[in-house]
Amino acid sequence: MFRLKTIPNRAVLMLASTVLSAPAHAQEQPGNGTEIIMAQPTWDTGWFYTEIYRQLLGELGYSIGDVLTLDNPAFYQSVGYGDVTLWVDGWFPIHNPYKSAFEGAAEIIPSVVSGGAIEGYLVDKATAEAMDITSLDDFKRDDVKAAFDRDGDGKADMVACPPGWGCELNIEHHMNAYDLNEHINLIKAGYPAAMADAVASYETGSPILFYTWTPNWTVNELVPGEDVVWINVPEVNLPADMADLAHAAIGEGIVGCVSDPCILGFPANTIDAVVNSAFLEDNPAVRALLENAEIPIADVYAQNAAMNAGDGDIEAQASAWIADNRETVDGWLDAARAAAR
């Protein structure tokens, strides 16, 4: 015969508290003890939502050090190898040429920014109207080339994309497809500096031609329909890996375009997360967060405009956005925690 040992009531309560609190803490921070190597692109218009997601992943307990700033080829190769965990700056279909670097090893999860993203070519409105410029093809005209020739080489100067950006490939394709290499000089220097120079030229009354995308501070600084106009490409002509998306390169109701529909020449994009597949398999909370969260494009416009005006504290801007949208954000985090159970 034996006697059961009696445990004092206070000890029972402490034991119960310990048993219950550990799983609760784990559920609150399912990423505790797991490191994420996060990347962001070289274009700073995507850094705001990158920071929002970084902070949300931190609330789930994930350890994230300094975010790496990478060119497209470097990121897509690294996420495929598993050297980098993720970024929230995949632009598809314009990033389709990079898929071969990560297919089977990383996954695209849409969509980070709601409202879509368009790309195209713009001219200051005054010059477009005065010279009847409606298409890139008009830059084969001698009078148009002379008006936009800023360096005296006989070609019109256009702010384009730096090497390594997805848009660089499309613009180069357009220059070849439309026989424009002898008529347009592509400015491939750092995009923010080149666009700042274009804005300064516009403010002095000089003609400007540039490529841009949305969301971007450029369309806050130079408003389509007021300051600038979207112009058409001669016809839709896409790289082979996007040929089946020709219908998406023509947009209806594009504010500030010289025509409706507008032949932008670039398929409308979605901005998506790209994440290493092995990491996703081990971290269902991250998948759930990325599948549920979405940043309104209007909020990205607003932050980009503030950044361009000199407010460079992106961490504070992201924290403020999260605080202002706390109820919505908590719903995303609850979904992530539920997925980890």
PDB file of C-alpha atoms in Angstrom, residues 104 139 142 172:
ATOM      1  CA  GLY A 104      11.060  24.628 -58.023  1.00  0.00           C
ATOM      2  CA  PHE A 139      10.633  60.366 -81.623  1.00  0.00           C
ATOM      3  CA  ASP A 142      13.834  65.348 -86.388  1.00  0.00           C
ATOM      4  CA  GLU A 172      15.748  47.468 -74.603  1.00  0.00           C
TER       5      GLU A 172
END
